[in-house]
CSV table of C-alpha atoms and ligand atoms in Angstrom, one decimal:
chain,number,residue,atom,x,y,z
A,1,MET,CA,-0.4,-0.1,0.2
A,2,ILE,CA,2.8,2.3,1.1
A,3,LEU,CA,4.4,1.5,-2.1
A,4,SER,CA,1.4,2.3,-4.4
A,5,SER,CA,0.9,5.5,-2.8
A,6,ALA,CA,4.8,6.4,-3.4
A,7,LEU,CA,4.2,5.3,-7.0
A,8,ILE,CA,1.2,7.9,-7.2
A,9,VAL,CA,2.9,10.7,-6.2
A,10,ILE,CA,5.8,10.1,-8.8
A,11,GLY,CA,3.1,9.6,-11.4
A,12,ALA,CA,1.5,13.0,-10.2
A,13,THR,CA,5.0,14.8,-11.1
A,14,ILE,CA,4.6,13.9,-14.9
A,15,PRO,CA,3.1,16.9,-16.8
A,16,ASP,CA,-0.4,16.3,-18.5
A,17,HIS,CA,0.6,17.1,-21.5
A,18,ILE,CA,2.3,13.9,-22.3
A,19,ASN,CA,-0.3,11.6,-22.7
A,20,GLN,CA,1.5,8.5,-23.9
A,21,ASN,CA,3.5,8.6,-21.0
A,22,ASP,CA,0.7,9.2,-18.5
A,23,THR,CA,-0.9,5.8,-20.1
A,24,GLN,CA,2.8,3.9,-19.7
A,25,GLN,CA,3.0,5.3,-16.3
A,26,SER,CA,-0.6,4.1,-14.9
A,27,ALA,CA,0.1,1.0,-17.0
A,28,THR,CA,3.4,0.3,-14.9
A,29,ARG,CA,1.5,1.2,-11.8
A,30,GLY,CA,-1.4,-1.2,-12.7
A,31,LYS,CA,0.9,-4.0,-13.2
A,32,LYS,CA,1.8,-3.9,-9.5
A,33,ILE,CA,-1.9,-3.4,-8.4
A,34,TYR,CA,-2.8,-6.6,-10.5
A,35,GLU,CA,0.3,-8.6,-8.9
A,36,GLU,CA,-1.1,-7.8,-5.6
A,37,TYR,CA,-5.2,-8.0,-6.0
A,38,CYS,CA,-5.6,-9.9,-9.3
A,39,LEU,CA,-2.9,-12.3,-10.1
A,40,SER,CA,-3.9,-15.2,-7.8
A,41,CYS,CA,-7.4,-15.7,-9.8
A,42,HIS,CA,-6.7,-14.1,-13.0
A,43,GLN,CA,-3.1,-15.6,-13.5
A,44,ALA,CA,-0.1,-13.5,-14.7
A,45,ASP,CA,-1.0,-13.8,-18.1
A,46,GLY,CA,-4.6,-12.9,-17.7
A,47,SER,CA,-5.9,-16.7,-18.6
A,48,GLY,CA,-7.6,-17.3,-15.6
A,49,VAL,CA,-8.5,-20.8,-14.4
A,50,PRO,CA,-11.0,-22.8,-16.4
A,51,ARG,CA,-14.5,-22.8,-14.9
A,52,LEU,CA,-13.4,-21.0,-12.1
A,53,ASN,CA,-11.8,-17.6,-12.8
A,54,PRO,CA,-12.5,-16.2,-16.5
A,55,PRO,CA,-10.0,-15.1,-18.4
A,56,LEU,CA,-9.1,-11.4,-19.1
A,57,LYS,CA,-7.8,-11.9,-22.5
A,58,LYS,CA,-10.5,-10.1,-25.1
A,59,THR,CA,-13.3,-10.5,-23.4
A,60,SER,CA,-16.6,-8.4,-23.9
A,61,TYR,CA,-16.0,-6.9,-20.1
A,62,VAL,CA,-12.6,-6.2,-20.5
A,63,LEU,CA,-12.9,-4.5,-24.0
A,64,GLY,CA,-16.6,-3.0,-24.0
A,65,PRO,CA,-17.9,0.2,-22.1
A,66,GLN,CA,-15.7,1.5,-19.3
A,67,ASP,CA,-18.3,2.0,-17.0
A,68,LYS,CA,-19.7,-1.6,-16.9
A,69,LEU,CA,-15.8,-2.6,-16.5
A,70,ILE,CA,-15.6,-0.1,-13.5
A,71,LYS,CA,-18.4,-0.9,-11.7
A,72,ILE,CA,-17.4,-4.6,-11.7
A,73,LEU,CA,-14.2,-3.7,-9.8
A,74,LEU,CA,-16.2,-1.3,-7.6
A,75,ASN,CA,-19.4,-3.8,-6.5
A,76,GLY,CA,-18.2,-7.3,-7.5
A,77,LEU,CA,-20.1,-9.7,-9.8
A,78,GLU,CA,-21.8,-12.5,-8.8
A,79,GLU,CA,-23.9,-13.9,-11.5
A,80,GLU,CA,-23.1,-16.8,-14.1
A,81,ILE,CA,-21.1,-15.3,-17.2
A,82,GLU,CA,-20.3,-17.1,-20.3
A,83,ILE,CA,-16.6,-16.5,-21.8
A,84,ASN,CA,-15.4,-18.7,-24.8
A,85,GLY,CA,-17.6,-21.1,-24.1
A,86,GLU,CA,-16.9,-21.7,-20.4
A,87,TYR,CA,-19.5,-20.8,-17.8
A,88,TYR,CA,-18.1,-18.9,-14.6
A,89,SER,CA,-20.4,-18.4,-11.3
A,90,ASN,CA,-17.7,-17.9,-8.3
A,91,PRO,CA,-18.1,-14.6,-6.9
A,92,MET,CA,-15.6,-11.7,-7.8
A,93,PRO,CA,-14.7,-9.8,-5.1
A,94,ALA,CA,-15.7,-6.2,-4.8
A,95,PHE,CA,-12.9,-3.7,-4.4
A,96,GLY,CA,-14.5,-0.5,-4.2
A,97,SER,CA,-13.3,0.1,-0.7
A,98,VAL,CA,-9.7,-1.5,-1.0
A,99,LEU,CA,-8.6,0.6,-4.2
A,100,ASN,CA,-9.0,4.1,-4.5
A,101,ASP,CA,-9.9,5.7,-7.9
A,102,GLN,CA,-6.5,5.9,-9.4
A,103,GLN,CA,-5.5,2.4,-8.3
A,104,ILE,CA,-8.6,1.5,-10.2
A,105,ALA,CA,-7.9,3.4,-13.1
A,106,ASP,CA,-4.3,2.1,-13.3
A,107,VAL,CA,-5.1,-1.5,-12.9
A,108,LEU,CA,-7.9,-1.2,-15.6
A,109,THR,CA,-5.3,0.7,-17.7
A,110,TYR,CA,-3.0,-2.3,-17.4
A,111,VAL,CA,-5.4,-5.0,-18.1
A,112,ARG,CA,-6.7,-3.0,-21.5
A,113,SER,CA,-3.4,-2.7,-22.9
A,114,ASN,CA,-1.7,-6.2,-22.0
A,115,PHE,CA,-2.8,-9.8,-22.6
A,116,GLY,CA,-3.4,-8.8,-25.9
A,117,ASN,CA,-6.0,-6.2,-25.3
A,118,LYS,CA,-5.3,-3.3,-27.0
A,119,ALA,CA,-7.7,-0.7,-25.6
A,120,SER,CA,-8.1,2.6,-24.3
A,121,ALA,CA,-6.8,3.9,-21.1
A,122,VAL,CA,-9.3,4.3,-18.5
A,123,PRO,CA,-8.7,7.9,-17.2
A,124,VAL,CA,-9.2,8.4,-13.3
A,125,SER,CA,-12.0,11.2,-13.7
A,126,LYS,CA,-14.4,8.2,-15.4
A,127,VAL,CA,-13.8,6.2,-12.2
A,128,LYS,CA,-14.5,9.0,-10.1
A,129,GLU,CA,-17.8,9.4,-11.9
A,130,VAL,CA,-18.6,5.9,-12.1
A,131,ARG,CA,-18.3,5.8,-8.1
A,132,ALA,CA,-20.3,9.1,-7.7
A,133,ALA,CA,-23.4,7.6,-9.6
A,134,LYS,CA,-23.5,4.6,-8.1
B,201,HEC,C1,-11.1,-14.5,-5.6
B,201,HEC,C2,-11.0,-14.7,-6.8
B,201,HEC,C3,-10.8,-13.1,-7.8
B,201,HEC,C4,-10.2,-11.6,-7.6
B,201,HEC,C5,-8.8,-12.0,-6.5
B,201,HEC,C6,-10.0,-11.2,-8.8
B,201,HEC,N1,-11.1,-11.5,-9.5
B,201,HEC,FE1,-12.0,-11.0,-11.3
B,201,HEC,N2,-13.2,-12.2,-11.5
B,201,HEC,C7,-13.5,-13.5,-10.4
B,201,HEC,C8,-14.1,-14.1,-10.8
B,201,HEC,C9,-14.6,-15.6,-10.4
B,201,HEC,C10,-15.3,-13.8,-11.9
B,201,HEC,C11,-16.3,-14.1,-12.4
B,201,HEC,C12,-17.4,-13.5,-11.4
B,201,HEC,C13,-19.0,-14.3,-12.1
B,201,HEC,O1,-19.4,-15.0,-12.8
B,201,HEC,O2,-20.1,-13.2,-11.9
B,201,HEC,C14,-14.5,-12.3,-12.0
B,201,HEC,C15,-14.9,-11.5,-13.1
B,201,HEC,C16,-14.1,-10.2,-13.7
B,201,HEC,C17,-14.1,-9.6,-14.6
B,201,HEC,C18,-15.2,-9.6,-15.6
B,201,HEC,C19,-15.3,-10.9,-16.7
B,201,HEC,C20,-14.1,-11.2,-17.5
B,201,HEC,O3,-13.3,-12.0,-17.5
B,201,HEC,O4,-13.9,-10.1,-18.4
B,201,HEC,C21,-13.1,-8.7,-14.8
B,201,HEC,C22,-12.8,-7.7,-16.2
B,201,HEC,C23,-12.2,-8.9,-13.5
B,201,HEC,N3,-13.0,-10.2,-12.9
B,201,HEC,C24,-11.5,-8.1,-13.3
B,201,HEC,C25,-10.2,-8.5,-12.2
B,201,HEC,C26,-9.5,-7.7,-11.6
B,201,HEC,C27,-8.9,-6.2,-12.6
B,201,HEC,C28,-9.4,-7.8,-10.4
B,201,HEC,C29,-8.1,-7.0,-9.4
B,201,HEC,C30,-8.2,-5.8,-9.0
B,201,HEC,C31,-9.7,-9.1,-9.9
B,201,HEC,N4,-10.8,-9.6,-11.0
B,201,HEC,C32,-9.8,-10.0,-9.1
B,201,HEC,C33,-12.3,-13.6,-9.4
B,201,HEC,C34,-11.4,-12.9,-9.1
């Protein structure tokens, strides 16, 4: 936790106009968060565990609308979902009180730009918006 806060402070010193750089910094912080909070279930390469934990590779959730994806992280998910012909129904824990807005933006930016995914970065403003609307 102390480590991630320190990284956020470093990130905040990068000028806003260097967008590409911002995205890279966010994904780098997100990788650490992923390793701490997500890897045990979704695995280092995002391939998940068949029938237990779904993959994060090019799924409609990962690549789809950002607000839906953010909500899964904030509130968790507990419904039967189907990904590539496999069904998953174990609960996904809620991270709304574990991770702050910046950490959620960072980990989702990491996931959306790794494991073969090429989707846009998730801005912290979007996480704030979704959290406020909930
Ligand atoms: C305890 C195991 C566990 C942990 C830890 C966990 N997840 Fe999940 N995740 C699941 C399960 C199980 C589901 C499916 C939930 C369902 O079927 O309702 C899921 C679903 C998802 C989905 C939507 C389905 C998909 O595969 O696209 C996303 C996105 C996701 N998790 C991201 C994350 C991220 C990012 C983290 C870390 C912050 C994380 N998860 C941590 C178990 C976990």
